[in-house]
CSV table of C-alpha atoms in Angstrom, one decimal:
chain,number,residue,atom,x,y,z
A,1137,UNK,CA,-12.4,-17.6,-19.3
A,1138,UNK,CA,-10.5,-20.9,-18.8
A,1139,UNK,CA,-9.2,-20.6,-22.4
A,1140,UNK,CA,-7.5,-17.4,-21.4
A,1141,UNK,CA,-6.2,-18.8,-18.1
A,1142,UNK,CA,-8.3,-16.4,-16.0
A,1143,UNK,CA,-9.8,-17.5,-12.8
A,1144,UNK,CA,-13.1,-16.0,-11.8
A,1145,UNK,CA,-11.9,-15.7,-8.3
A,1146,UNK,CA,-9.3,-13.1,-9.3
A,1147,UNK,CA,-11.8,-10.7,-10.9
A,1148,UNK,CA,-12.5,-7.7,-8.7
A,1149,UNK,CA,-16.2,-7.2,-8.0
A,1150,UNK,CA,-17.4,-3.7,-8.2
A,1151,UNK,CA,-18.4,-2.3,-4.8
A,1152,UNK,CA,-20.2,0.9,-3.8
A,1153,UNK,CA,-18.4,3.2,-1.3
A,1154,UNK,CA,-19.7,2.7,2.2
A,1155,UNK,CA,-18.7,6.1,3.4
A,1156,UNK,CA,-20.0,9.4,2.0
A,1157,UNK,CA,-17.3,11.9,1.0
A,1158,UNK,CA,-18.2,14.3,3.9
A,1159,UNK,CA,-17.9,11.7,6.7
A,1160,UNK,CA,-15.0,11.4,9.1
A,1161,UNK,CA,-12.7,8.5,8.2
A,1162,UNK,CA,-10.8,6.1,10.4
A,1163,UNK,CA,-7.7,6.7,8.3
A,1164,UNK,CA,-5.4,9.6,7.6
A,1165,UNK,CA,-3.0,10.1,4.6
A,1166,UNK,CA,0.2,12.0,5.2
A,1167,UNK,CA,2.2,13.0,2.1
A,1168,UNK,CA,4.3,15.7,3.7
A,1169,UNK,CA,7.6,13.8,2.9
A,1170,UNK,CA,6.9,14.3,-0.8
A,1171,UNK,CA,7.9,17.9,-0.3
A,1172,UNK,CA,11.5,16.8,-0.2
A,1173,UNK,CA,12.9,16.3,-3.7
A,1174,UNK,CA,14.4,12.9,-4.1
A,1175,UNK,CA,17.5,14.1,-6.0
A,1176,UNK,CA,18.2,16.9,-3.6
A,1177,UNK,CA,17.6,15.1,-0.2
A,1178,UNK,CA,20.3,12.7,1.0
A,1179,UNK,CA,19.0,9.3,2.0
A,1180,UNK,CA,20.0,9.7,5.7
A,1181,UNK,CA,18.2,13.0,5.9
A,1182,UNK,CA,15.1,11.5,4.4
A,1183,UNK,CA,15.3,8.5,6.8
A,1184,UNK,CA,15.6,10.8,9.8
A,1185,UNK,CA,12.6,12.9,8.6
A,1186,UNK,CA,10.6,9.7,8.3
A,1187,UNK,CA,11.6,8.5,11.7
A,1188,UNK,CA,10.6,11.8,13.3
A,1189,UNK,CA,7.3,11.7,11.5
A,1190,UNK,CA,6.2,8.2,12.6
A,1191,UNK,CA,7.3,8.8,16.2
A,1192,UNK,CA,5.7,12.2,16.7
A,1193,UNK,CA,2.5,10.9,18.3
A,1194,UNK,CA,4.4,8.9,20.9
A,1195,UNK,CA,2.3,5.9,20.1
A,1196,UNK,CA,3.5,2.4,19.5
A,1197,UNK,CA,2.3,1.7,16.0
A,1198,UNK,CA,3.4,-1.1,13.9
A,1199,UNK,CA,4.5,-0.3,10.3
A,1200,UNK,CA,3.6,-2.0,7.1
A,1201,UNK,CA,5.6,-1.2,4.0
A,1202,UNK,CA,4.2,-1.7,0.5
A,1203,UNK,CA,5.9,-1.4,-2.9
A,1204,UNK,CA,5.5,-2.5,-6.5
A,1205,UNK,CA,7.9,-2.7,-9.4
A,1206,UNK,CA,7.9,-3.5,-13.1
A,1207,UNK,CA,10.9,-5.0,-14.8
A,1208,UNK,CA,11.5,-6.7,-18.1
A,1209,UNK,CA,10.7,-10.0,-16.4
A,1210,UNK,CA,7.4,-9.0,-15.0
A,1211,UNK,CA,5.4,-7.0,-12.4
A,1212,UNK,CA,5.7,-7.8,-8.7
A,1213,UNK,CA,4.6,-6.3,-5.4
A,1214,UNK,CA,5.6,-6.8,-1.8
A,1215,UNK,CA,4.1,-6.2,1.6
A,1216,UNK,CA,6.4,-6.2,4.6
A,1217,UNK,CA,5.1,-6.3,8.2
A,1218,UNK,CA,7.4,-7.1,11.1
A,1219,UNK,CA,9.3,-10.2,10.2
A,1220,UNK,CA,6.8,-11.3,7.4
A,1221,UNK,CA,7.2,-10.5,3.8
A,1222,UNK,CA,4.5,-11.3,1.2
A,1223,UNK,CA,5.4,-11.1,-2.4
A,1224,UNK,CA,3.1,-11.4,-5.3
A,1225,UNK,CA,3.4,-11.5,-9.1
A,1226,UNK,CA,0.9,-9.9,-11.5
A,1227,UNK,CA,0.0,-10.6,-15.0
A,1228,UNK,CA,2.6,-9.1,-17.3
A,1229,UNK,CA,-0.1,-6.9,-18.9
A,1230,UNK,CA,-0.8,-5.2,-15.7
A,1231,UNK,CA,0.3,-1.6,-15.1
A,1232,UNK,CA,2.7,-0.4,-12.4
A,1233,UNK,CA,-0.3,1.8,-11.3
A,1234,UNK,CA,-2.5,-1.3,-10.8
A,1235,UNK,CA,0.4,-3.0,-8.9
A,1236,UNK,CA,0.8,-0.1,-6.5
A,1237,UNK,CA,-3.0,-0.2,-5.8
A,1238,UNK,CA,-2.9,-3.9,-5.2
A,1239,UNK,CA,0.2,-3.6,-2.9
A,1240,UNK,CA,-1.7,-1.0,-0.8
A,1241,UNK,CA,-4.8,-3.2,-0.8
A,1242,UNK,CA,-2.8,-6.1,0.4
A,1243,UNK,CA,-1.2,-3.8,3.0
A,1244,UNK,CA,-4.6,-2.7,4.3
A,1245,UNK,CA,-5.8,-6.3,4.4
A,1246,UNK,CA,-2.7,-7.2,6.5
A,1247,UNK,CA,-3.3,-4.2,8.8
A,1248,UNK,CA,-6.9,-5.2,9.4
A,1249,UNK,CA,-5.7,-8.7,10.5
A,1250,UNK,CA,-3.2,-7.5,13.0
A,1251,UNK,CA,-3.7,-7.1,16.8
A,1252,UNK,CA,-2.9,-3.4,16.6
A,1253,UNK,CA,-5.6,-0.8,16.9
A,1254,UNK,CA,-3.4,1.8,15.0
A,1255,UNK,CA,-1.1,0.9,12.2
A,1256,UNK,CA,1.0,2.8,9.7
A,1257,UNK,CA,1.2,1.8,6.1
A,1258,UNK,CA,4.1,3.3,4.1
A,1259,UNK,CA,3.9,3.5,0.4
A,1260,UNK,CA,5.9,5.4,-2.3
A,1261,UNK,CA,2.9,5.7,-4.6
A,1262,UNK,CA,1.8,9.3,-4.2
A,1263,UNK,CA,-0.7,9.0,-7.0
A,1264,UNK,CA,-2.5,6.1,-5.3
A,1265,UNK,CA,-2.5,7.8,-1.9
A,1266,UNK,CA,-3.8,11.1,-3.5
A,1267,UNK,CA,-6.7,9.2,-5.2
A,1268,UNK,CA,-7.7,7.8,-1.8
A,1269,UNK,CA,-7.1,11.1,0.0
A,1270,UNK,CA,-9.2,13.1,-2.4
A,1271,UNK,CA,-12.2,10.7,-2.5
A,1272,UNK,CA,-11.7,9.3,-6.0
A,1273,UNK,CA,-14.7,7.1,-6.7
A,1274,UNK,CA,-13.6,6.1,-10.1
A,1275,UNK,CA,-11.1,3.3,-9.4
A,1276,UNK,CA,-12.7,0.2,-7.9
A,1277,UNK,CA,-9.5,-0.5,-5.9
A,1278,UNK,CA,-9.8,2.9,-4.1
A,1279,UNK,CA,-13.4,2.0,-3.1
A,1280,UNK,CA,-12.3,-1.5,-2.0
A,1281,UNK,CA,-9.4,-0.1,0.1
A,1282,UNK,CA,-11.7,2.5,1.7
A,1283,UNK,CA,-14.4,0.0,2.4
A,1284,UNK,CA,-12.0,-2.5,4.1
A,1285,UNK,CA,-10.7,0.3,6.4
A,1286,UNK,CA,-14.2,1.6,7.1
A,1287,UNK,CA,-15.4,-1.9,8.2
A,1288,UNK,CA,-12.4,-2.5,10.4
A,1289,UNK,CA,-12.1,-1.1,13.9
A,1290,UNK,CA,-8.6,0.1,13.1
A,1291,UNK,CA,-7.1,3.5,12.7
A,1292,UNK,CA,-4.8,3.4,9.7
A,1293,UNK,CA,-2.3,6.1,8.9
A,1294,UNK,CA,-1.0,6.0,5.3
A,1295,UNK,CA,2.4,7.6,4.5
A,1296,UNK,CA,3.8,8.6,1.2
A,1297,UNK,CA,7.5,8.1,1.1
A,1298,UNK,CA,10.4,6.6,-0.8
A,1299,UNK,CA,10.5,3.0,-0.1
A,1300,UNK,CA,14.1,1.7,-0.6
A,1301,UNK,CA,14.2,-1.0,2.0
A,1302,UNK,CA,11.4,-3.0,0.4
A,1303,UNK,CA,13.2,-3.6,-2.9
A,1304,UNK,CA,16.3,-4.7,-1.0
A,1305,UNK,CA,14.3,-7.0,1.2
A,1306,UNK,CA,12.3,-8.6,-1.6
A,1307,UNK,CA,15.5,-9.3,-3.6
A,1308,UNK,CA,16.6,-11.5,-0.6
A,1309,UNK,CA,13.4,-13.5,-0.8
A,1310,UNK,CA,13.8,-17.1,-2.0
A,1311,UNK,CA,10.2,-18.2,-2.0
A,1312,UNK,CA,8.1,-18.2,-5.2
A,1313,UNK,CA,5.8,-15.1,-5.4
A,1314,UNK,CA,2.1,-15.8,-5.3
A,1315,UNK,CA,0.5,-15.2,-8.7
A,1316,UNK,CA,-2.5,-12.8,-8.5
């Protein structure tokens, strides 16, 4: 593996899901904002809908934003929580789909390590959120995300939304991304 510049530490170990599909989870996935077509919904309307959604429960949750992008120069992902931004770079052969999963995984790991009992994670990857929501047992990253949430004592609410603030924020970053 060293000939190919692959570290054994970066290989994801397969896990079995710790929760049966019929059990009650300590997370919820809300994709209601996806009903608003991006081309037809002005940014200000979308932002107001999002603010209404996250403030409806009158709880003081903290938000984590995750996003991934693929450009001609590579694949990267970011996790933003409060004043902290983590940015990572993936192997150029990775897919955007894998990057979105890893961004959400990093977001969940960040959530578990906060002092909040309830936390919102916001992602624009509807496909990843749908796979988690509908109990996909195929992707090992889905299982890992669900297991981390299950083992925590946190209540995590995952939102599907357009994430425009992240790409603007990560472009401002000057530090070198961590290679995964």
